[in-house]
Structures are given as C-alpha cells and as structure tokens.
C-alpha cells in the first residue's frame, strides 16, 4: 500500500487514517464526512500525501498550499 491519508467510514462517523512508512495510525474520528475531509486535507498538506476515500483518490491536492 502506498503512503496515503484515508477517510474510512466507522458506523455513522468517519475516521481519518494516516498510512505512512508501513505503519497505520488513526488520526481522528469525525461526525460528518465534510469535517473528516477537511481534517484529512489538513493532515495531507502537512505530510504531502494524497487523500483517499473508498479506494479512490479525492481531488489530488497533494500537499498544495494555495
């Protein structure tokens, strides 16, 4: 698996998961998809990775800051 930030459904909530360097860490769990997406892109900008949901890349804003 490539290094990535993932949004994963957890019941009625959404987890933001960082997979980097062979390890996986759950960063946070948010109540709404939009909130999870915002946080996932925040994390992705910091570590310069893409964000995925259900195996598909979202938007491709790989670490862009504008």
mmCIF file with all atom_site columns, C-alpha atoms in Angstrom:
data_model
loop_
_atom_site.group_PDB
_atom_site.id
_atom_site.type_symbol
_atom_site.label_atom_id
_atom_site.label_alt_id
_atom_site.label_comp_id
_atom_site.label_asym_id
_atom_site.label_entity_id
_atom_site.label_seq_id
_atom_site.pdbx_PDB_ins_code
_atom_site.Cartn_x
_atom_site.Cartn_y
_atom_site.Cartn_z
_atom_site.occupancy
_atom_site.B_iso_or_equiv
_atom_site.pdbx_formal_charge
_atom_site.auth_seq_id
_atom_site.auth_comp_id
_atom_site.auth_asym_id
_atom_site.auth_atom_id
_atom_site.pdbx_PDB_model_num
ATOM 1  C CA . UNK A 1 1  ? 0.000   0.000  0.000  1.00 0.00 ? 1  UNK A CA 1
ATOM 2  C CA . UNK A 1 2  ? 1.279   3.451  -0.853 1.00 0.00 ? 2  UNK A CA 1
ATOM 3  C CA . UNK A 1 3  ? 1.624   6.182  1.741  1.00 0.00 ? 3  UNK A CA 1
ATOM 4  C CA . UNK A 1 4  ? -1.695  7.997  1.997  1.00 0.00 ? 4  UNK A CA 1
ATOM 5  C CA . UNK A 1 5  ? -4.273  9.679  4.173  1.00 0.00 ? 5  UNK A CA 1
ATOM 6  C CA . UNK A 1 6  ? -7.582  7.789  4.136  1.00 0.00 ? 6  UNK A CA 1
ATOM 7  C CA . UNK A 1 7  ? -11.104 8.620  5.184  1.00 0.00 ? 7  UNK A CA 1
ATOM 8  C CA . UNK A 1 8  ? -12.796 5.449  6.414  1.00 0.00 ? 8  UNK A CA 1
ATOM 9  C CA . UNK A 1 9  ? -16.454 5.035  7.388  1.00 0.00 ? 9  UNK A CA 1
ATOM 10 C CA . UNK A 1 10 ? -16.889 3.942  11.029 1.00 0.00 ? 10 UNK A CA 1
ATOM 11 C CA . UNK A 1 11 ? -20.574 3.322  11.546 1.00 0.00 ? 11 UNK A CA 1
ATOM 12 C CA . UNK A 1 12 ? -22.188 6.737  11.262 1.00 0.00 ? 12 UNK A CA 1
ATOM 13 C CA . UNK A 1 13 ? -18.844 8.539  11.693 1.00 0.00 ? 13 UNK A CA 1
ATOM 14 C CA . UNK A 1 14 ? -15.676 8.888  9.616  1.00 0.00 ? 14 UNK A CA 1
ATOM 15 C CA . UNK A 1 15 ? -12.096 8.150  10.676 1.00 0.00 ? 15 UNK A CA 1
ATOM 16 C CA . UNK A 1 16 ? -9.054  9.920  9.250  1.00 0.00 ? 16 UNK A CA 1
ATOM 17 C CA . UNK A 1 17 ? -6.236  7.378  8.979  1.00 0.00 ? 17 UNK A CA 1
ATOM 18 C CA . UNK A 1 18 ? -2.584  8.026  8.113  1.00 0.00 ? 18 UNK A CA 1
ATOM 19 C CA . UNK A 1 19 ? -0.731  5.165  6.411  1.00 0.00 ? 19 UNK A CA 1
ATOM 20 C CA . UNK A 1 20 ? 2.945   6.116  6.176  1.00 0.00 ? 20 UNK A CA 1
ATOM 21 C CA . UNK A 1 21 ? 6.182   4.150  6.155  1.00 0.00 ? 21 UNK A CA 1
ATOM 22 C CA . UNK A 1 22 ? 4.466   0.805  6.673  1.00 0.00 ? 22 UNK A CA 1
ATOM 23 C CA . UNK A 1 23 ? 2.538   1.832  9.789  1.00 0.00 ? 23 UNK A CA 1
ATOM 24 C CA . UNK A 1 24 ? -1.064  2.933  10.161 1.00 0.00 ? 24 UNK A CA 1
ATOM 25 C CA . UNK A 1 25 ? -2.354  5.458  12.684 1.00 0.00 ? 25 UNK A CA 1
ATOM 26 C CA . UNK A 1 26 ? -5.897  6.645  13.241 1.00 0.00 ? 26 UNK A CA 1
ATOM 27 C CA . UNK A 1 27 ? -5.595  10.410 13.498 1.00 0.00 ? 27 UNK A CA 1
ATOM 28 C CA . UNK A 1 28 ? -9.155  11.297 14.496 1.00 0.00 ? 28 UNK A CA 1
ATOM 29 C CA . UNK A 1 29 ? -12.823 10.329 14.151 1.00 0.00 ? 29 UNK A CA 1
ATOM 30 C CA . UNK A 1 30 ? -15.275 12.990 12.943 1.00 0.00 ? 30 UNK A CA 1
ATOM 31 C CA . UNK A 1 31 ? -19.072 13.122 12.969 1.00 0.00 ? 31 UNK A CA 1
ATOM 32 C CA . UNK A 1 32 ? -19.529 14.182 9.332  1.00 0.00 ? 32 UNK A CA 1
ATOM 33 C CA . UNK A 1 33 ? -17.836 13.324 6.063  1.00 0.00 ? 33 UNK A CA 1
ATOM 34 C CA . UNK A 1 34 ? -17.198 17.026 5.330  1.00 0.00 ? 34 UNK A CA 1
ATOM 35 C CA . UNK A 1 35 ? -15.444 17.523 8.659  1.00 0.00 ? 35 UNK A CA 1
ATOM 36 C CA . UNK A 1 36 ? -13.353 14.376 8.108  1.00 0.00 ? 36 UNK A CA 1
ATOM 37 C CA . UNK A 1 37 ? -12.468 15.532 4.593  1.00 0.00 ? 37 UNK A CA 1
ATOM 38 C CA . UNK A 1 38 ? -11.341 18.950 5.854  1.00 0.00 ? 38 UNK A CA 1
ATOM 39 C CA . UNK A 1 39 ? -9.170  17.366 8.535  1.00 0.00 ? 39 UNK A CA 1
ATOM 40 C CA . UNK A 1 40 ? -7.792  14.779 6.085  1.00 0.00 ? 40 UNK A CA 1
ATOM 41 C CA . UNK A 1 41 ? -6.673  17.526 3.694  1.00 0.00 ? 41 UNK A CA 1
ATOM 42 C CA . UNK A 1 42 ? -5.101  19.413 6.606  1.00 0.00 ? 42 UNK A CA 1
ATOM 43 C CA . UNK A 1 43 ? -3.067  16.295 7.504  1.00 0.00 ? 43 UNK A CA 1
ATOM 44 C CA . UNK A 1 44 ? -2.276  15.607 3.837  1.00 0.00 ? 44 UNK A CA 1
ATOM 45 C CA . UNK A 1 45 ? -0.862  19.113 3.365  1.00 0.00 ? 45 UNK A CA 1
ATOM 46 C CA . UNK A 1 46 ? 1.432   18.607 6.360  1.00 0.00 ? 46 UNK A CA 1
ATOM 47 C CA . UNK A 1 47 ? 2.816   15.249 5.197  1.00 0.00 ? 47 UNK A CA 1
ATOM 48 C CA . UNK A 1 48 ? 2.439   15.881 1.430  1.00 0.00 ? 48 UNK A CA 1
ATOM 49 C CA . UNK A 1 49 ? 0.267   12.854 0.669  1.00 0.00 ? 49 UNK A CA 1
ATOM 50 C CA . UNK A 1 50 ? -2.956  12.279 -1.253 1.00 0.00 ? 50 UNK A CA 1
ATOM 51 C CA . UNK A 1 51 ? -6.345  11.701 0.382  1.00 0.00 ? 51 UNK A CA 1
ATOM 52 C CA . UNK A 1 52 ? -8.380  8.579  -0.439 1.00 0.00 ? 52 UNK A CA 1
ATOM 53 C CA . UNK A 1 53 ? -11.961 7.516  0.255  1.00 0.00 ? 53 UNK A CA 1
ATOM 54 C CA . UNK A 1 54 ? -13.181 4.013  -0.576 1.00 0.00 ? 54 UNK A CA 1
ATOM 55 C CA . UNK A 1 55 ? -10.025 3.359  -2.599 1.00 0.00 ? 55 UNK A CA 1
ATOM 56 C CA . UNK A 1 56 ? -10.395 6.419  -4.816 1.00 0.00 ? 56 UNK A CA 1
ATOM 57 C CA . UNK A 1 57 ? -8.183  9.490  -4.696 1.00 0.00 ? 57 UNK A CA 1
ATOM 58 C CA . UNK A 1 58 ? -10.032 12.665 -3.753 1.00 0.00 ? 58 UNK A CA 1
ATOM 59 C CA . UNK A 1 59 ? -9.262  15.845 -5.671 1.00 0.00 ? 59 UNK A CA 1
ATOM 60 C CA . UNK A 1 60 ? -5.498  15.232 -5.938 1.00 0.00 ? 60 UNK A CA 1
ATOM 61 C CA . UNK A 1 61 ? -4.462  18.234 -3.806 1.00 0.00 ? 61 UNK A CA 1
ATOM 62 C CA . UNK A 1 62 ? -1.214  16.521 -2.829 1.00 0.00 ? 62 UNK A CA 1
ATOM 63 C CA . UNK A 1 63 ? 0.202   18.910 -0.292 1.00 0.00 ? 63 UNK A CA 1
ATOM 64 C CA . UNK A 1 64 ? -0.749  22.056 -2.222 1.00 0.00 ? 64 UNK A CA 1
ATOM 65 C CA . UNK A 1 65 ? -0.953  25.138 -0.057 1.00 0.00 ? 65 UNK A CA 1
ATOM 66 C CA . UNK A 1 66 ? -2.815  27.656 -2.231 1.00 0.00 ? 66 UNK A CA 1
#
